[in-house]
Tab-separated table of C-alpha atoms in Angstrom:
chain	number	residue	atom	x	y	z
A	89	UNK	CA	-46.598	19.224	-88.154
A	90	UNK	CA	-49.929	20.648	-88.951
A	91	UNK	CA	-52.212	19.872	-86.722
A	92	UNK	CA	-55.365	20.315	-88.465
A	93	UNK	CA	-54.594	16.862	-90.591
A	94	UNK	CA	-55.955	14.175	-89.399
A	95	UNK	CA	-53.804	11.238	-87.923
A	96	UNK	CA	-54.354	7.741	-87.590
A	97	UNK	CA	-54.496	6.218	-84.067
A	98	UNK	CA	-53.465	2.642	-83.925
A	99	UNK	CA	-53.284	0.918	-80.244
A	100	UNK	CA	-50.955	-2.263	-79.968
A	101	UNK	CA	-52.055	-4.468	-76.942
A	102	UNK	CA	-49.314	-5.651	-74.461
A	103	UNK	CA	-46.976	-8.867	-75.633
A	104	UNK	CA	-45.959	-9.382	-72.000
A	105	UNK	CA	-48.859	-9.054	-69.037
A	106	UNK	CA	-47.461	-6.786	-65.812
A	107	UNK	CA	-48.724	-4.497	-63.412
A	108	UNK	CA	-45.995	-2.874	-62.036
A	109	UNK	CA	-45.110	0.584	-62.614
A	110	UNK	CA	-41.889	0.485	-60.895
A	111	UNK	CA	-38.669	-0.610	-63.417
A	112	UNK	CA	-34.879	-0.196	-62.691
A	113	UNK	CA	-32.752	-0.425	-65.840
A	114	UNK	CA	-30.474	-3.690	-65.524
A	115	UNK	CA	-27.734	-1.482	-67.619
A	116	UNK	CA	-24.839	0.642	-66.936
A	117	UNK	CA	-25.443	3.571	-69.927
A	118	UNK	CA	-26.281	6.320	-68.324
A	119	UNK	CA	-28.248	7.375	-71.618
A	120	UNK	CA	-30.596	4.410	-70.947
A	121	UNK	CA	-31.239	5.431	-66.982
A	122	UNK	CA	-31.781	8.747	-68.093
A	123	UNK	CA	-34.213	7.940	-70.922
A	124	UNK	CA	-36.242	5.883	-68.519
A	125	UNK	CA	-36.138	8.669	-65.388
A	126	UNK	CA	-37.811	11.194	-68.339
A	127	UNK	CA	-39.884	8.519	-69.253
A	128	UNK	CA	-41.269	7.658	-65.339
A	129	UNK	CA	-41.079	11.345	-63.705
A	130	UNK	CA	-41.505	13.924	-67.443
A	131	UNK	CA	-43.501	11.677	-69.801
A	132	UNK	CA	-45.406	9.705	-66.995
A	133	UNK	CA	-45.692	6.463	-69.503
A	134	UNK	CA	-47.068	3.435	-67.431
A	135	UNK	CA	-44.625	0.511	-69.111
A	136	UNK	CA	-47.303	-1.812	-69.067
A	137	UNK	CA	-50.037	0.598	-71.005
A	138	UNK	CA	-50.783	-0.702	-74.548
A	139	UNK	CA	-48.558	1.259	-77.147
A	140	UNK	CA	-50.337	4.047	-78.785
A	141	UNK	CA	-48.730	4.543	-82.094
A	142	UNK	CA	-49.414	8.245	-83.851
A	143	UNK	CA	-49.455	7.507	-87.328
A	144	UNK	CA	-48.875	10.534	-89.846
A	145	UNK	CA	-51.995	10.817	-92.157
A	146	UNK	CA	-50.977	10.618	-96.379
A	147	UNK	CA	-50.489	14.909	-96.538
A	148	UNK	CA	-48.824	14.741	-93.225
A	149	UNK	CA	-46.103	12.211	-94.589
A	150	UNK	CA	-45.526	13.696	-98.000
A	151	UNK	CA	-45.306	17.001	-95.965
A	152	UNK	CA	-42.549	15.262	-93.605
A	153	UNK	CA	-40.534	13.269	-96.586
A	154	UNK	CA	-40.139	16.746	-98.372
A	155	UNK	CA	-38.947	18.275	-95.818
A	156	UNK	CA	-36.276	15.674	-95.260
A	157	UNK	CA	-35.691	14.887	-99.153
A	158	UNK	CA	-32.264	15.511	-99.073
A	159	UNK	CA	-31.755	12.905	-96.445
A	160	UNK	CA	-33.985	10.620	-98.090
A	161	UNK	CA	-32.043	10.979	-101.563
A	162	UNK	CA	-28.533	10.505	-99.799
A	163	UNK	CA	-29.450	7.358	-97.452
A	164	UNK	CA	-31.773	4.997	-99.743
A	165	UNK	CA	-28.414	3.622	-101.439
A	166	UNK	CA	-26.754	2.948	-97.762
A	167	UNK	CA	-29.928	1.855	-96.437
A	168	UNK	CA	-30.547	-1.085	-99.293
A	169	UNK	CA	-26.431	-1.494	-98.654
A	170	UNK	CA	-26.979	-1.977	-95.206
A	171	UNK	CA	-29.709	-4.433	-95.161
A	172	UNK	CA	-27.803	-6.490	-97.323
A	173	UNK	CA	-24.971	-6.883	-94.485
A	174	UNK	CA	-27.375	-7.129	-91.774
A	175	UNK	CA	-30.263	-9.369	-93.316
A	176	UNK	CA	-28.920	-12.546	-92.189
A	177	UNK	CA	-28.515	-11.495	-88.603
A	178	UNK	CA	-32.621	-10.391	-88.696
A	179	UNK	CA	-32.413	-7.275	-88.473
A	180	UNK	CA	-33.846	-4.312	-90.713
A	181	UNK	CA	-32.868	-1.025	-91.479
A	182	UNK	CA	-35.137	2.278	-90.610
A	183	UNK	CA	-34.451	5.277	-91.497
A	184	UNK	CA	-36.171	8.580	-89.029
A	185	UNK	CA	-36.571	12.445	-89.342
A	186	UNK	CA	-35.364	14.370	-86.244
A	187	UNK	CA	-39.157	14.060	-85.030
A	188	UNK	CA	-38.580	10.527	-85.190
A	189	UNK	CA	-41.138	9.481	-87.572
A	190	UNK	CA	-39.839	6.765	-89.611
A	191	UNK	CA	-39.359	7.519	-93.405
A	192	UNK	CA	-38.053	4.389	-95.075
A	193	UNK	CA	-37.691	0.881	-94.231
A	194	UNK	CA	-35.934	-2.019	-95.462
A	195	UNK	CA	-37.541	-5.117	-94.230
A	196	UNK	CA	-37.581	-8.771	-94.795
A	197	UNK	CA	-40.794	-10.463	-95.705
A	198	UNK	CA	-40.648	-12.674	-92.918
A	199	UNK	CA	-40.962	-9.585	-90.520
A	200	UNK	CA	-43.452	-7.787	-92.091
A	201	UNK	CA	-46.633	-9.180	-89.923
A	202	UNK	CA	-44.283	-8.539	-86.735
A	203	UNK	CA	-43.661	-4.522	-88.228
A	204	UNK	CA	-47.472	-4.111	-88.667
A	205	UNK	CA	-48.098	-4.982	-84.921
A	206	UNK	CA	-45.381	-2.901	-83.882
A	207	UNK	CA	-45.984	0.092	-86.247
A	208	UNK	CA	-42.302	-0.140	-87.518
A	209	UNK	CA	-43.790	1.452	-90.710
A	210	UNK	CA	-43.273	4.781	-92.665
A	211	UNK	CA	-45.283	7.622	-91.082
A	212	UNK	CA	-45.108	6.433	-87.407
A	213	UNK	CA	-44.080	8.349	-84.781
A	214	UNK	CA	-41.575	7.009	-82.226
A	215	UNK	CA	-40.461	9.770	-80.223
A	216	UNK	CA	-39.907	9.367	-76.887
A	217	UNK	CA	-42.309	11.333	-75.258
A	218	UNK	CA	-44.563	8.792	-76.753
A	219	UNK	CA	-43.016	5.557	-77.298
A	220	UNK	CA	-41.082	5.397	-74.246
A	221	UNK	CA	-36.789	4.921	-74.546
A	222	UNK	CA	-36.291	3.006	-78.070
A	223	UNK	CA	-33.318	3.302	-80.548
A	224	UNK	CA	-35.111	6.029	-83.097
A	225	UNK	CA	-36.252	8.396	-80.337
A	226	UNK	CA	-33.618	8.137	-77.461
A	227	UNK	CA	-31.091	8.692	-80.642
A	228	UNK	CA	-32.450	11.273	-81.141
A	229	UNK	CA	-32.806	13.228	-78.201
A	230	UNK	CA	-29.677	11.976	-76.947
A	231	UNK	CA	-28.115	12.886	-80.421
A	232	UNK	CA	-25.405	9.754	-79.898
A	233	UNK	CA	-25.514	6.492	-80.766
A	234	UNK	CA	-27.030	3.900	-78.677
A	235	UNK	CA	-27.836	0.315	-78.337
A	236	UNK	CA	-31.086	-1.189	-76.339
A	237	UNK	CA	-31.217	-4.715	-75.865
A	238	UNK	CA	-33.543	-7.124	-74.504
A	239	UNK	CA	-35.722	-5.332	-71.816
A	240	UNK	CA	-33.648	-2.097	-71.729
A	241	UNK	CA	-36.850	-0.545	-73.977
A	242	UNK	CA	-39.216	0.997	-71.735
A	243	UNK	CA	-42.216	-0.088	-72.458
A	244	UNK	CA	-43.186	-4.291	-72.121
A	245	UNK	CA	-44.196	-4.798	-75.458
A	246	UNK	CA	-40.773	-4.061	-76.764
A	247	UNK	CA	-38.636	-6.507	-74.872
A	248	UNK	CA	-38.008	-8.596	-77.199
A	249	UNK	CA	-36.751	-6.068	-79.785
A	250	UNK	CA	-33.268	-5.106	-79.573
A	251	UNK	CA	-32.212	-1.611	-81.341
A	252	UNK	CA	-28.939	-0.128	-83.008
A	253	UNK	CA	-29.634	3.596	-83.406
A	254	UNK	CA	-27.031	6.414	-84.994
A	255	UNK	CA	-27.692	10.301	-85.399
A	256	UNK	CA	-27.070	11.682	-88.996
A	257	UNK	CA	-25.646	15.495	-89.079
A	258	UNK	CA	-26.897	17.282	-92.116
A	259	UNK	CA	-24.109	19.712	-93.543
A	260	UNK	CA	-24.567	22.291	-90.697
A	261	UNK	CA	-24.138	19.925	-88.111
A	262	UNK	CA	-27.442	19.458	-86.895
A	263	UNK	CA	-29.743	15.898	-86.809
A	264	UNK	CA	-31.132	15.547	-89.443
A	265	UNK	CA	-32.171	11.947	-88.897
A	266	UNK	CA	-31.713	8.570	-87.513
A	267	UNK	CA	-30.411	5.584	-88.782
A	268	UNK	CA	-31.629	2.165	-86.867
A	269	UNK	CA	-31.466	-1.734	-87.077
A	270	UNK	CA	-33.883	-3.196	-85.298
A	271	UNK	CA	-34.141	-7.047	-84.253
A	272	UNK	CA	-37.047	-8.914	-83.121
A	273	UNK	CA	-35.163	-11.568	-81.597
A	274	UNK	CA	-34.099	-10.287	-78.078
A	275	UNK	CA	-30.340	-10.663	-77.706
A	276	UNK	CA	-29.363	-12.705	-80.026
A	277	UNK	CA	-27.213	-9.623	-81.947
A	278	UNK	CA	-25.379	-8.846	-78.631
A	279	UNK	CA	-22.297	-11.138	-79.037
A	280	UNK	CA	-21.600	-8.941	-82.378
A	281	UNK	CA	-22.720	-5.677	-80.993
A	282	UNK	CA	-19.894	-3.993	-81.467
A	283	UNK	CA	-19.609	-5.143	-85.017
A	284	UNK	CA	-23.247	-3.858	-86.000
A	285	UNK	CA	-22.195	-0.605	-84.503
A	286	UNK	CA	-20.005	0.053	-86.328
A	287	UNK	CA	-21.226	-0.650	-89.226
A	288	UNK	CA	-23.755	1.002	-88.627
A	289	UNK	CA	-21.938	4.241	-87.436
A	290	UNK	CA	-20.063	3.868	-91.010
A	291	UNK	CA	-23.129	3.695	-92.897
A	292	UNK	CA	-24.219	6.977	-91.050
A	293	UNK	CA	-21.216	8.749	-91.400
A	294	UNK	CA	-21.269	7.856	-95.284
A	295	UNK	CA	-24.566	9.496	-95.456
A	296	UNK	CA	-23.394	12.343	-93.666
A	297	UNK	CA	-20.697	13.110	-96.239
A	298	UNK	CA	-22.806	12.659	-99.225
A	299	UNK	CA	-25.329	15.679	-97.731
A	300	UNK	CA	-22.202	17.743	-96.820
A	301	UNK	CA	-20.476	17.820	-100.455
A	302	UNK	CA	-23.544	18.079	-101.730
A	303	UNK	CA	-23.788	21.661	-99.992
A	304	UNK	CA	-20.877	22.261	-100.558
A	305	UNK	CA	-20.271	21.449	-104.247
A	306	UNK	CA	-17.367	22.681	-105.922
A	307	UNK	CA	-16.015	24.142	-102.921
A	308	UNK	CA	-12.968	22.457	-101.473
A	309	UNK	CA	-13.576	19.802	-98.689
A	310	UNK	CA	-10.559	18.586	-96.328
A	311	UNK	CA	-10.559	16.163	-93.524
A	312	UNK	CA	-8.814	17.101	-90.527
A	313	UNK	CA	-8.393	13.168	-89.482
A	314	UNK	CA	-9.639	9.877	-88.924
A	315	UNK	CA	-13.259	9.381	-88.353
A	316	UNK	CA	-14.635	8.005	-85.262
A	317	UNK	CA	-18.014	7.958	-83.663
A	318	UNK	CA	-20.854	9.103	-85.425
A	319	UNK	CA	-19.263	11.970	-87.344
A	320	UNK	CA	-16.679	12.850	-89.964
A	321	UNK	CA	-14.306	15.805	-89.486
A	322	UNK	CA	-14.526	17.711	-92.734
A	323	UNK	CA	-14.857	21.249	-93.384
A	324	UNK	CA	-15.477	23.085	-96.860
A	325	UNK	CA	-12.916	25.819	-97.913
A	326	UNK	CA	-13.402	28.410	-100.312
A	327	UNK	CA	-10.943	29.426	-103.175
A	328	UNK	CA	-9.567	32.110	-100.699
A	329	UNK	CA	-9.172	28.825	-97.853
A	330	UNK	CA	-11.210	30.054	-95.500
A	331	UNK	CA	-13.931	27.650	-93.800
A	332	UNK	CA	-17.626	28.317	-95.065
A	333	UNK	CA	-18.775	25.031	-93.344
A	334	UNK	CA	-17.932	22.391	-90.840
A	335	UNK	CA	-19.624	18.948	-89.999
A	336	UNK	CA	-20.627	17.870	-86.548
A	337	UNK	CA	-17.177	16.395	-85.525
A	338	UNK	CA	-14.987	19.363	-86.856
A	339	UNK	CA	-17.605	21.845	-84.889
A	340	UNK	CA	-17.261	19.564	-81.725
A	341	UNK	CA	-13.387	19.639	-82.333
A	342	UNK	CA	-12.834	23.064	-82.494
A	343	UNK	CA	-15.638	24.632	-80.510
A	344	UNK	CA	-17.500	26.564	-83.978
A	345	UNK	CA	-20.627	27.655	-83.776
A	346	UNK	CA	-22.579	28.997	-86.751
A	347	UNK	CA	-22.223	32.790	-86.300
A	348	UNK	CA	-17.908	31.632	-85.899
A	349	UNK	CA	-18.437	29.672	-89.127
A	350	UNK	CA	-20.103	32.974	-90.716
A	351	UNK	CA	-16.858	34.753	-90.211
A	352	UNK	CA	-14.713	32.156	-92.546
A	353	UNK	CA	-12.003	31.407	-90.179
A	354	UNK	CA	-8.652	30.324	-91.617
A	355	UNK	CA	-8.156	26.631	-90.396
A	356	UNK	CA	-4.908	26.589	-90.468
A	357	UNK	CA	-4.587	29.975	-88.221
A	358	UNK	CA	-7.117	28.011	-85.728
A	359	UNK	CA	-5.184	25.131	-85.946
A	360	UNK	CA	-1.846	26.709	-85.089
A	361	UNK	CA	-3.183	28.406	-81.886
A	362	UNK	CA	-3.939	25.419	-80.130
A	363	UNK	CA	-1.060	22.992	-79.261
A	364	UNK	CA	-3.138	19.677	-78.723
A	365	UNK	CA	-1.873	16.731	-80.073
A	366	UNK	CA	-5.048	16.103	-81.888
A	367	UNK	CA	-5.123	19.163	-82.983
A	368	UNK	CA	-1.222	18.942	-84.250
A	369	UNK	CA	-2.859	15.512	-86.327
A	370	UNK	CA	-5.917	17.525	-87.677
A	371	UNK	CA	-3.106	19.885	-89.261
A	372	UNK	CA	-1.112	17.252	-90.305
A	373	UNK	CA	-3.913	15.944	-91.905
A	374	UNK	CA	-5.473	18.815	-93.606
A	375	UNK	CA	-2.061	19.730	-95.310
A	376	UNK	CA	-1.753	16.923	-97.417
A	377	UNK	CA	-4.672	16.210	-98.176
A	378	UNK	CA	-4.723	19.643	-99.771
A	379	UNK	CA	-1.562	18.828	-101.348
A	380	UNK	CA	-3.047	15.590	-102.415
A	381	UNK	CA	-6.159	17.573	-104.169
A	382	UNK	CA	-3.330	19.817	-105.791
A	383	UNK	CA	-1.099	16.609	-107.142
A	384	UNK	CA	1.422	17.724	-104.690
A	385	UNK	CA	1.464	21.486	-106.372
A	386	UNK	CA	3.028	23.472	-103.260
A	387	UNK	CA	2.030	27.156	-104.913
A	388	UNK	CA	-1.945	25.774	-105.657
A	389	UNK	CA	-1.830	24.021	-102.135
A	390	UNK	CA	-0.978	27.398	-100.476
A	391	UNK	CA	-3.177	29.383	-102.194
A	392	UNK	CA	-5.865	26.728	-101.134
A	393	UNK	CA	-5.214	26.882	-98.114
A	394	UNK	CA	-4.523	31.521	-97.777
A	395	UNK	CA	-1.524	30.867	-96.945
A	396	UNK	CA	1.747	31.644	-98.844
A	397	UNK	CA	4.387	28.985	-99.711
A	398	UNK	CA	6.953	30.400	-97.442
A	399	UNK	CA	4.296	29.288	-94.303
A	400	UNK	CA	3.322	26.302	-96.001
A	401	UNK	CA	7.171	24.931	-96.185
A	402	UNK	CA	7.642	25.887	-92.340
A	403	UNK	CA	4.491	23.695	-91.565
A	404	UNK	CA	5.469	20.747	-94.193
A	405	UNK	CA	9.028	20.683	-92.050
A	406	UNK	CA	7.304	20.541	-89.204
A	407	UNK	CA	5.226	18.167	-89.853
A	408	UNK	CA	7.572	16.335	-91.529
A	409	UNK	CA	5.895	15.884	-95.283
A	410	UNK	CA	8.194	15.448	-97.825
């Protein structure tokens, strides 16, 4: 962020009167107790101080969409898809940069006065240095999913305002964003928190795959198995079937890092040397779903995957495809 542009300071006075300093988390995510040890002994935020929102000036937010236009471009269809799940249940649907400054909003009318007090608007920073622990900033730093509900925000004017917060990986596996719901009516949500979740964790991971085949156009792009969490196991093959990228979950899975990636490993090589059952699966899966991109075409599946038909058979027995 450039510094020399000028910002707009908004202060938000306190919803709920207290003196005390002192706050113990009544929750058992470790995320949450963490978040609010930063936010007592590294951030030193008194929870009873009136919210100081940093507001990115007109150049400063154009400077921040364009840098995150690709995210902005893949999530504004999920995010309007979204709100039309959630919008009976009153919640709305934000949409962050990894700074945590909120890009896009979808919003009911009825919430809009509530969003203005709150500064739940495009160009406001809520990271948690400076907010204190809230879905769009803990998400972030925490890069995991989390949930706040009533009084599990750190700061007193929040308590009310329960949060659903999911990381998006861009196609190198890094944030690239967050994707929240946000309530204004405490714990109302929490019976169906579960539910929201995961739809929200869907929504995210849809996102997710739109960026990564968008890198990765007209390269091919195999799943190694069912996705769970906030991340999809793909990777992107080249003609020769070596791996020129990997989401979040596939890097987590098989311990890549970029410079590994740079090398173009042969998945199914990597595969083979480990003997985990999961592992077993993610073969399982990535060999026919290459033979379902090549309409069941053994030689074009093999030469997909750099492999040569002889191999390919042993695996298929193996693995039991037909």
């Amino acid at each position: 962020m450039n510094g020399n542009l000028s910002r707009v300071k908004v202060v938000e006075q306190n919803i709920l009167p207290d003196t005390s300093n002192s706050k113990t988390p009544a929750t058992s995510d470790i995320r949450i107790q963490q978040s609010w040890e930063r936010c007592a002994s590294a951030y030193n935020l008194d929870p009873s101080q009136g919210w100081m929102a940093d507001v990115l000036s007109g150049a400063e937010f154009r400077q921040a969409s364009g840098r995150s236009a690709l995210l902005l471009k893949s999530a504004m269809g999920e995010m309007r898809r979204l709100f039309d799940l959630v919008q009976g249940m009153g919640l709305m649907v934000l949409l962050a940069d990894p700074d945590a400054t909120i890009l896009a909003r979808c919003a009911d009318e009825t919430h809009l006065s509530v969003c203005r007090r709150l500064h739940l608007r495009k160009g406001a920073i809520w990271h948690e240095s400076a907010a204190g622990t809230n879905g769009v900033g803990t998400c972030v730093k925490e890069k995991c999913p989390i949930f706040l509900g009533q009084g599990e925000h750190w700061r007193f004017c929040f308590s009310l305002l329960a949060s659903y917060a999911a990381p998006v990986f861009d196609a190198q596996g890094r944030v690239a964003g967050a994707l929240n719901l946000a309530a204004f009516s405490g714990n109302t949500t929490k019976p169906y928190a579960a539910l929201v979740m995961e739809t929200l964790l869907q929504s995210g991971r849809r996102i997710e795959e739109q960026l990564f085949r968008a890198h990765y156009a007209g390269n091919k792009i195999l799943t190694l198995g069912p996705a769970e969490g906030c991340s999809a196991p793909l990777v992107a093959l080249n003609a020769g079937g070596e791996v020129i990228g990997a989401t979040h979950a596939t890097r987590t899975m098989m311990g890549w890092t970029d410079d590994m990636i740079k090398d173009h490993p042969n998945l199914l090589t990597e595969l083979e040397s480990d003997t985990e059952i999961s592992l077993q699966k993610a073969e399982e899966s990535v060999v026919r779903s290459a033979l379902a991109a090549s309409h069941g075409n053994v030689a074009a599946t093999a030469r997909g995957l750099g492999i040569s038909r002889a191999t390919l058979y042993r695996k298929m027995k193996a693995l039991n495809i037909q």
